[in-house]
Amino acid sequence: MKDRLRITDYGLPITDYRLRITFCGLLLTLLFFTAGVVVAQTGEVTDDEVNAVAKDLFCPVCESTPLDVCPTKACADWRELIRTQLAEGKTRTEIHDYFARQYGDGVLADPPKRGFSLILWALPVIGVAIGGVLFVRYVRNLRREGDVVAATAVVPANPSPASAASVPQPATPLEASGDYVSRVEEELLARK
Amino acid sequence: MTDTMKVSEIEPTELAPAMETTGKRGIRWTAVAMWAVALGVLALLGWGLIKANAPRPEVGEVAPNFTVEFFTGYEWQGESSVALDDLRGKVVVLNFWASWCVECRYEADVLENASRQYAPDEVVFLGVAYADVEPNSLAYMQEFGVSYPHAPDLGTRISNSYEITGVPETFVIGPDGKIVYVHIGPINQTTLNRVIAQAMEGGS
């Protein structure tokens, strides 16, 4: 039983290799997490963390090049500023707001939802709304045209007041749709 | 088919009330509203594009006005901010620079020497740090012993209104507020003295 490690065996040599491996594994895991805590406490910010914020920013000097991959000195300075602000505990949004205030909204990859840029966000919604209204109107017109055709077929010669009330009405004045009516009549005659 | 009648035989008066109830007036207003929205959006877009692509101010034109908030320690006559219009009656040497700009270093001493050469109430030197990080701007100014007023280009509004092509770039503005001279790249002492003298004489 001397090979068994008990909790009370602190300081005694561990002879079971499986227990040694387990012990070393636990020690390494502990060191790993402890190191992470130490890095966080000392405010060290990794390049990945900096680039995660920088990728949605553009320096005005190098147009069309995201800040995380821009090789110029100006962009390197900006990335260092992001690193400093992250170390100070600022959030991604706060950093983006700072850059927009300091260097203009043009540095943001996504235009802000304010001022003139708001139009860019609203434009698709307005476009869809107008498209929807046009589509509904188009469908209604199609229905009314269909109703005119149906009316030609069912209107009695001497309609009673009740049946006259049920006659679907064309969408446009007859005077204005004379050509259309003529064509409907021609088609009906051709079917006879 | 004897009991049917042609559509054209229906009295228009029979259809009139029905047509009114189709909401023709409502449709018209919908169309007007849609056109109004579309034209409004287009007008705003056009205005934005015109504003964004304003032409670069040329020599002889009135320099675009702006307001700057100076770096601490680099104010103008104790004022923490100033508008260009407040400097009417004086020659203004407006210089765009950045700490990351290598060529700006070639002219830093030239501008500093010139700023000491002229009376502050006659010629105002104004440095504007473009797309720069404040600690680096301050370090740059300390490095070159700059003493004249300096300010960051907040929101890159000044550089946008002057449509600068890069840094360094210098605009010399006459006492009447008109641009006398534009220099792209590092400026030298001879050129600077010549254009300041020209601006003081009131010639553009």
Short mmCIF file of N, CA and C in Angstrom, two decimals, chain A residues 44-176:
data_model
loop_
_atom_site.label_atom_id
_atom_site.label_comp_id
_atom_site.label_asym_id
_atom_site.label_seq_id
_atom_site.Cartn_x
_atom_site.Cartn_y
_atom_site.Cartn_z
N GLU A 44 -2.15 43.49 -20.45
CA GLU A 44 -1.59 43.15 -21.76
C GLU A 44 -2.72 42.78 -22.70
N VAL A 45 -2.74 43.38 -23.85
CA VAL A 45 -3.80 43.13 -24.84
C VAL A 45 -3.15 42.46 -26.05
N THR A 46 -3.73 41.38 -26.47
CA THR A 46 -3.14 40.65 -27.60
C THR A 46 -3.45 41.34 -28.92
N ASP A 47 -2.66 40.99 -29.95
CA ASP A 47 -2.88 41.55 -31.29
C ASP A 47 -4.26 41.16 -31.82
N ASP A 48 -4.69 39.95 -31.49
CA ASP A 48 -6.00 39.49 -31.96
C ASP A 48 -7.12 40.37 -31.40
N GLU A 49 -6.98 40.70 -30.13
CA GLU A 49 -7.99 41.57 -29.50
C GLU A 49 -8.00 42.94 -30.15
N VAL A 50 -6.82 43.45 -30.43
CA VAL A 50 -6.71 44.77 -31.09
C VAL A 50 -7.32 44.70 -32.49
N ASN A 51 -6.96 43.64 -33.22
CA ASN A 51 -7.45 43.53 -34.60
C ASN A 51 -8.95 43.30 -34.68
N ALA A 52 -9.51 42.66 -33.64
CA ALA A 52 -10.97 42.44 -33.62
C ALA A 52 -11.71 43.79 -33.61
N VAL A 53 -11.10 44.78 -32.97
CA VAL A 53 -11.70 46.12 -32.95
C VAL A 53 -11.30 46.88 -34.22
N ALA A 54 -10.06 46.70 -34.63
CA ALA A 54 -9.50 47.48 -35.75
C ALA A 54 -10.10 47.09 -37.10
N LYS A 55 -10.59 45.86 -37.22
CA LYS A 55 -11.05 45.40 -38.54
C LYS A 55 -12.27 46.17 -39.05
N ASP A 56 -12.98 46.81 -38.14
CA ASP A 56 -14.16 47.58 -38.54
C ASP A 56 -13.88 49.08 -38.58
N LEU A 57 -12.60 49.43 -38.67
CA LEU A 57 -12.22 50.84 -38.78
C LEU A 57 -11.35 51.04 -40.02
N PHE A 58 -11.43 52.23 -40.57
CA PHE A 58 -10.62 52.59 -41.74
C PHE A 58 -9.89 53.90 -41.45
N CYS A 59 -8.61 53.90 -41.71
CA CYS A 59 -7.83 55.13 -41.53
C CYS A 59 -8.06 56.01 -42.76
N PRO A 60 -8.27 57.34 -42.58
CA PRO A 60 -8.53 58.19 -43.74
C PRO A 60 -7.35 58.31 -44.69
N VAL A 61 -6.16 57.96 -44.19
CA VAL A 61 -4.96 58.07 -45.04
C VAL A 61 -4.94 56.94 -46.08
N CYS A 62 -5.31 55.75 -45.65
CA CYS A 62 -5.26 54.60 -46.56
C CYS A 62 -6.70 54.15 -46.82
N GLU A 63 -7.30 54.73 -47.80
CA GLU A 63 -8.71 54.43 -48.08
C GLU A 63 -8.88 52.97 -48.51
N SER A 64 -9.99 52.41 -48.12
CA SER A 64 -10.39 51.05 -48.52
C SER A 64 -9.51 49.96 -47.92
N THR A 65 -8.65 50.31 -46.97
CA THR A 65 -7.85 49.29 -46.30
C THR A 65 -8.24 49.24 -44.83
N PRO A 66 -8.79 48.10 -44.39
CA PRO A 66 -9.16 48.02 -42.97
C PRO A 66 -7.95 48.24 -42.07
N LEU A 67 -8.21 48.78 -40.92
CA LEU A 67 -7.12 49.16 -40.01
C LEU A 67 -6.30 47.96 -39.55
N ASP A 68 -6.92 46.77 -39.46
CA ASP A 68 -6.18 45.61 -38.94
C ASP A 68 -5.12 45.10 -39.91
N VAL A 69 -5.25 45.44 -41.19
CA VAL A 69 -4.26 44.94 -42.16
C VAL A 69 -3.48 46.07 -42.84
N CYS A 70 -3.75 47.30 -42.43
CA CYS A 70 -3.09 48.44 -43.07
C CYS A 70 -1.63 48.53 -42.59
N PRO A 71 -0.68 48.62 -43.52
CA PRO A 71 0.72 48.55 -43.11
C PRO A 71 1.37 49.91 -42.77
N THR A 72 0.62 51.02 -42.90
CA THR A 72 1.26 52.33 -42.73
C THR A 72 1.53 52.65 -41.26
N LYS A 73 2.40 53.63 -41.08
CA LYS A 73 2.75 54.07 -39.72
C LYS A 73 1.52 54.67 -39.02
N ALA A 74 0.71 55.41 -39.79
CA ALA A 74 -0.48 56.03 -39.21
C ALA A 74 -1.40 54.96 -38.62
N CYS A 75 -1.60 53.88 -39.37
CA CYS A 75 -2.49 52.82 -38.90
C CYS A 75 -1.88 52.07 -37.72
N ALA A 76 -0.56 51.90 -37.74
CA ALA A 76 0.10 51.25 -36.60
C ALA A 76 -0.12 52.09 -35.34
N ASP A 77 -0.05 53.41 -35.49
CA ASP A 77 -0.30 54.30 -34.34
C ASP A 77 -1.73 54.14 -33.83
N TRP A 78 -2.65 54.03 -34.76
CA TRP A 78 -4.07 53.88 -34.38
C TRP A 78 -4.28 52.56 -33.64
N ARG A 79 -3.63 51.50 -34.14
CA ARG A 79 -3.77 50.20 -33.47
C ARG A 79 -3.21 50.24 -32.05
N GLU A 80 -2.11 50.97 -31.89
CA GLU A 80 -1.56 51.11 -30.54
C GLU A 80 -2.51 51.86 -29.63
N LEU A 81 -3.20 52.83 -30.22
CA LEU A 81 -4.20 53.59 -29.45
C LEU A 81 -5.34 52.67 -29.02
N ILE A 82 -5.74 51.78 -29.92
CA ILE A 82 -6.79 50.80 -29.58
C ILE A 82 -6.30 49.89 -28.45
N ARG A 83 -5.06 49.46 -28.55
CA ARG A 83 -4.48 48.59 -27.50
C ARG A 83 -4.53 49.30 -26.15
N THR A 84 -4.15 50.58 -26.16
CA THR A 84 -4.15 51.35 -24.91
C THR A 84 -5.56 51.45 -24.34
N GLN A 85 -6.51 51.72 -25.23
CA GLN A 85 -7.88 51.89 -24.75
C GLN A 85 -8.47 50.57 -24.26
N LEU A 86 -8.13 49.48 -24.93
CA LEU A 86 -8.59 48.16 -24.45
C LEU A 86 -8.00 47.86 -23.07
N ALA A 87 -6.74 48.21 -22.90
CA ALA A 87 -6.09 47.98 -21.61
C ALA A 87 -6.73 48.83 -20.52
N GLU A 88 -7.27 49.97 -20.93
CA GLU A 88 -7.97 50.84 -19.95
C GLU A 88 -9.37 50.32 -19.64
N GLY A 89 -9.77 49.25 -20.35
CA GLY A 89 -11.07 48.63 -20.07
C GLY A 89 -12.21 49.15 -20.93
N LYS A 90 -11.87 49.92 -21.98
CA LYS A 90 -12.94 50.43 -22.85
C LYS A 90 -13.49 49.31 -23.73
N THR A 91 -14.77 49.41 -24.02
CA THR A 91 -15.40 48.39 -24.86
C THR A 91 -15.18 48.73 -26.33
N ARG A 92 -15.50 47.76 -27.16
CA ARG A 92 -15.38 47.93 -28.61
C ARG A 92 -16.21 49.12 -29.09
N THR A 93 -17.44 49.23 -28.59
CA THR A 93 -18.32 50.34 -28.99
C THR A 93 -17.75 51.68 -28.56
N GLU A 94 -17.23 51.72 -27.34
CA GLU A 94 -16.66 52.97 -26.83
C GLU A 94 -15.47 53.40 -27.68
N ILE A 95 -14.66 52.43 -28.07
CA ILE A 95 -13.48 52.75 -28.89
C ILE A 95 -13.93 53.24 -30.27
N HIS A 96 -14.91 52.58 -30.86
CA HIS A 96 -15.41 53.01 -32.17
C HIS A 96 -15.99 54.42 -32.09
N ASP A 97 -16.72 54.68 -31.01
CA ASP A 97 -17.30 56.02 -30.82
C ASP A 97 -16.19 57.07 -30.72
N TYR A 98 -15.14 56.72 -29.98
CA TYR A 98 -14.02 57.66 -29.83
C TYR A 98 -13.40 57.98 -31.19
N PHE A 99 -13.16 56.94 -31.97
CA PHE A 99 -12.52 57.15 -33.28
C PHE A 99 -13.43 57.97 -34.21
N ALA A 100 -14.73 57.71 -34.13
CA ALA A 100 -15.67 58.47 -34.98
C ALA A 100 -15.68 59.95 -34.57
N ARG A 101 -15.62 60.18 -33.26
CA ARG A 101 -15.61 61.56 -32.76
C ARG A 101 -14.31 62.26 -33.15
N GLN A 102 -13.22 61.53 -33.03
CA GLN A 102 -11.91 62.12 -33.25
C GLN A 102 -11.57 62.29 -34.73
N TYR A 103 -11.97 61.31 -35.54
CA TYR A 103 -11.53 61.31 -36.94
C TYR A 103 -12.69 61.32 -37.95
N GLY A 104 -13.90 61.40 -37.45
CA GLY A 104 -15.05 61.47 -38.36
C GLY A 104 -15.71 60.11 -38.55
N ASP A 105 -16.99 60.17 -38.94
CA ASP A 105 -17.76 58.93 -39.12
C ASP A 105 -17.21 58.07 -40.26
N GLY A 106 -16.44 58.70 -41.15
CA GLY A 106 -15.90 57.99 -42.31
C GLY A 106 -14.95 56.87 -41.94
N VAL A 107 -14.45 56.85 -40.71
CA VAL A 107 -13.52 55.79 -40.32
C VAL A 107 -14.24 54.50 -39.94
N LEU A 108 -15.56 54.59 -39.76
CA LEU A 108 -16.32 53.40 -39.36
C LEU A 108 -16.71 52.58 -40.59
N ALA A 109 -16.52 51.26 -40.47
CA ALA A 109 -16.90 50.39 -41.58
C ALA A 109 -18.42 50.42 -41.79
N ASP A 110 -19.16 50.42 -40.67
CA ASP A 110 -20.63 50.53 -40.75
C ASP A 110 -21.01 51.97 -40.49
N PRO A 111 -21.71 52.61 -41.43
CA PRO A 111 -22.10 54.00 -41.17
C PRO A 111 -22.98 54.09 -39.93
N PRO A 112 -22.78 55.11 -39.11
CA PRO A 112 -23.57 55.23 -37.88
C PRO A 112 -25.02 55.54 -38.20
N LYS A 113 -25.92 55.11 -37.30
CA LYS A 113 -27.35 55.33 -37.54
C LYS A 113 -27.75 56.72 -37.05
N ARG A 114 -27.13 57.74 -37.62
CA ARG A 114 -27.48 59.12 -37.28
C ARG A 114 -27.08 60.02 -38.45
N GLY A 115 -27.71 61.21 -38.48
CA GLY A 115 -27.38 62.20 -39.51
C GLY A 115 -27.65 61.68 -40.91
N PHE A 116 -26.77 62.09 -41.79
CA PHE A 116 -26.92 61.74 -43.20
C PHE A 116 -26.83 60.23 -43.42
N SER A 117 -25.99 59.57 -42.62
CA SER A 117 -25.81 58.12 -42.77
C SER A 117 -27.09 57.34 -42.50
N LEU A 118 -27.98 57.97 -41.75
CA LEU A 118 -29.26 57.30 -41.44
C LEU A 118 -30.02 56.97 -42.72
N ILE A 119 -29.85 57.81 -43.73
CA ILE A 119 -30.53 57.58 -45.01
C ILE A 119 -30.09 56.24 -45.61
N LEU A 120 -28.78 55.96 -45.46
CA LEU A 120 -28.26 54.72 -46.03
C LEU A 120 -28.93 53.50 -45.39
N TRP A 121 -29.24 53.63 -44.09
CA TRP A 121 -29.92 52.53 -43.40
C TRP A 121 -31.39 52.49 -43.77
N ALA A 122 -31.98 53.69 -43.94
CA ALA A 122 -33.42 53.75 -44.18
C ALA A 122 -33.77 53.42 -45.63
N LEU A 123 -32.80 53.64 -46.53
CA LEU A 123 -33.07 53.48 -47.96
C LEU A 123 -33.64 52.10 -48.33
N PRO A 124 -33.03 51.01 -47.86
CA PRO A 124 -33.62 49.69 -48.21
C PRO A 124 -35.04 49.52 -47.70
N VAL A 125 -35.30 50.04 -46.48
CA VAL A 125 -36.65 49.91 -45.90
C VAL A 125 -37.64 50.71 -46.74
N ILE A 126 -37.25 51.94 -47.11
CA ILE A 126 -38.13 52.78 -47.93
C ILE A 126 -38.36 52.10 -49.28
N GLY A 127 -37.30 51.56 -49.85
CA GLY A 127 -37.40 50.88 -51.15
C GLY A 127 -38.37 49.70 -51.09
N VAL A 128 -38.24 48.90 -50.02
CA VAL A 128 -39.13 47.74 -49.87
C VAL A 128 -40.57 48.21 -49.68
N ALA A 129 -40.76 49.27 -48.88
CA ALA A 129 -42.12 49.79 -48.62
C ALA A 129 -42.76 50.28 -49.93
N ILE A 130 -42.01 51.06 -50.70
CA ILE A 130 -42.54 51.57 -51.97
C ILE A 130 -42.82 50.41 -52.92
N GLY A 131 -41.88 49.45 -52.97
CA GLY A 131 -42.08 48.27 -53.80
C GLY A 131 -43.33 47.50 -53.40
N GLY A 132 -43.55 47.38 -52.08
CA GLY A 132 -44.73 46.68 -51.57
C GLY A 132 -46.01 47.36 -52.00
N VAL A 133 -46.04 48.68 -51.86
CA VAL A 133 -47.24 49.45 -52.25
C VAL A 133 -47.50 49.28 -53.75
N LEU A 134 -46.43 49.39 -54.54
CA LEU A 134 -46.59 49.23 -56.00
C LEU A 134 -47.10 47.83 -56.33
N PHE A 135 -46.57 46.83 -55.62
CA PHE A 135 -46.98 45.45 -55.89
C PHE A 135 -48.47 45.26 -55.56
N VAL A 136 -48.87 45.80 -54.40
CA VAL A 136 -50.28 45.68 -53.99
C VAL A 136 -51.19 46.36 -55.02
N ARG A 137 -50.76 47.53 -55.47
CA ARG A 137 -51.57 48.26 -56.47
C ARG A 137 -51.65 47.47 -57.77
N TYR A 138 -50.53 46.87 -58.14
CA TYR A 138 -50.49 46.09 -59.38
C TYR A 138 -51.44 44.90 -59.29
N VAL A 139 -51.39 44.21 -58.12
CA VAL A 139 -52.27 43.05 -57.93
C VAL A 139 -53.73 43.47 -57.96
N ARG A 140 -54.03 44.62 -57.31
CA ARG A 140 -55.42 45.11 -57.30
C ARG A 140 -55.90 45.42 -58.71
N ASN A 141 -55.02 46.07 -59.49
CA ASN A 141 -55.38 46.40 -60.88
C ASN A 141 -55.65 45.13 -61.68
N LEU A 142 -54.82 44.12 -61.44
CA LEU A 142 -55.03 42.85 -62.14
C LEU A 142 -56.40 42.27 -61.81
N ARG A 143 -56.75 42.33 -60.52
CA ARG A 143 -58.04 41.81 -60.07
C ARG A 143 -59.18 42.57 -60.73
N ARG A 144 -59.08 43.88 -60.78
CA ARG A 144 -60.15 44.69 -61.35
C ARG A 144 -60.30 44.42 -62.84
N GLU A 145 -59.17 44.25 -63.51
CA GLU A 145 -59.24 43.93 -64.94
C GLU A 145 -59.96 42.59 -65.13
N GLY A 146 -59.64 41.64 -64.22
CA GLY A 146 -60.31 40.33 -64.27
C GLY A 146 -61.80 40.48 -64.03
N ASP A 147 -62.16 41.39 -63.12
CA ASP A 147 -63.57 41.61 -62.82
C ASP A 147 -64.32 42.20 -64.02
N VAL A 148 -63.64 43.05 -64.78
CA VAL A 148 -64.26 43.65 -65.97
C VAL A 148 -64.61 42.57 -66.98
N VAL A 149 -63.67 41.63 -67.14
CA VAL A 149 -63.90 40.52 -68.07
C VAL A 149 -65.10 39.69 -67.60
N ALA A 150 -65.14 39.43 -66.28
CA ALA A 150 -66.24 38.65 -65.72
C ALA A 150 -67.56 39.39 -65.91
N ALA A 151 -67.54 40.70 -65.75
CA ALA A 151 -68.76 41.50 -65.88
C ALA A 151 -69.31 41.41 -67.30
N THR A 152 -68.45 41.39 -68.28
CA THR A 152 -68.88 41.28 -69.68
C THR A 152 -69.66 40.00 -69.92
N ALA A 153 -69.19 38.95 -69.20
CA ALA A 153 -69.82 37.65 -69.41
C ALA A 153 -71.13 37.49 -68.66
N VAL A 154 -71.35 38.17 -67.55
CA VAL A 154 -72.50 37.88 -66.71
C VAL A 154 -73.54 39.00 -66.62
N VAL A 155 -73.23 40.17 -67.10
CA VAL A 155 -74.19 41.27 -66.95
C VAL A 155 -75.44 40.97 -67.77
N PRO A 156 -76.62 40.87 -67.13
CA PRO A 156 -77.84 40.61 -67.90
C PRO A 156 -78.27 41.86 -68.69
N ALA A 157 -79.12 41.61 -69.73
CA ALA A 157 -79.54 42.72 -70.60
C ALA A 157 -80.34 43.75 -69.83
N ASN A 158 -81.29 43.23 -68.97
CA ASN A 158 -82.08 44.15 -68.15
C ASN A 158 -81.85 43.81 -66.68
N PRO A 159 -80.78 44.27 -66.15
CA PRO A 159 -80.43 43.85 -64.79
C PRO A 159 -81.41 44.38 -63.78
N SER A 160 -81.80 43.47 -62.85
CA SER A 160 -82.64 43.89 -61.75
C SER A 160 -81.78 44.73 -60.81
N PRO A 161 -82.41 45.54 -59.95
CA PRO A 161 -81.60 46.36 -59.03
C PRO A 161 -80.66 45.53 -58.18
N ALA A 162 -81.14 44.34 -57.76
CA ALA A 162 -80.30 43.49 -56.90
C ALA A 162 -79.08 42.99 -57.66
N SER A 163 -79.31 42.50 -58.91
CA SER A 163 -78.18 41.97 -59.67
C SER A 163 -77.25 43.07 -60.13
N ALA A 164 -77.81 44.26 -60.39
CA ALA A 164 -76.95 45.38 -60.82
C ALA A 164 -75.99 45.75 -59.70
N ALA A 165 -76.48 45.64 -58.48
CA ALA A 165 -75.62 46.01 -57.35
C ALA A 165 -74.45 45.06 -57.21
N SER A 166 -74.69 43.78 -57.68
CA SER A 166 -73.61 42.81 -57.52
C SER A 166 -72.62 42.81 -58.68
N VAL A 167 -72.89 43.66 -59.68
CA VAL A 167 -71.96 43.68 -60.82
C VAL A 167 -70.65 44.30 -60.38
N PRO A 168 -69.56 43.58 -60.57
CA PRO A 168 -68.26 44.16 -60.20
C PRO A 168 -67.97 45.35 -61.11
N GLN A 169 -67.36 46.34 -60.54
CA GLN A 169 -67.12 47.57 -61.30
C GLN A 169 -65.70 47.60 -61.84
N PRO A 170 -65.54 48.10 -63.07
CA PRO A 170 -64.19 48.23 -63.60
C PRO A 170 -63.41 49.31 -62.84
N ALA A 171 -62.10 49.14 -62.91
CA ALA A 171 -61.25 50.04 -62.13
C ALA A 171 -61.13 51.41 -62.77
N THR A 172 -61.33 51.47 -64.10
CA THR A 172 -61.12 52.75 -64.77
C THR A 172 -62.40 53.15 -65.49
N PRO A 173 -62.57 54.44 -65.77
CA PRO A 173 -63.75 54.87 -66.51
C PRO A 173 -63.81 54.21 -67.88
N LEU A 174 -65.02 53.93 -68.31
CA LEU A 174 -65.15 53.23 -69.59
C LEU A 174 -64.63 54.07 -70.75
N GLU A 175 -64.84 55.38 -70.62
CA GLU A 175 -64.37 56.24 -71.73
C GLU A 175 -62.87 56.09 -71.91
N ALA A 176 -62.18 55.96 -70.76
CA ALA A 176 -60.72 55.91 -70.83
C ALA A 176 -60.23 54.54 -71.24
#
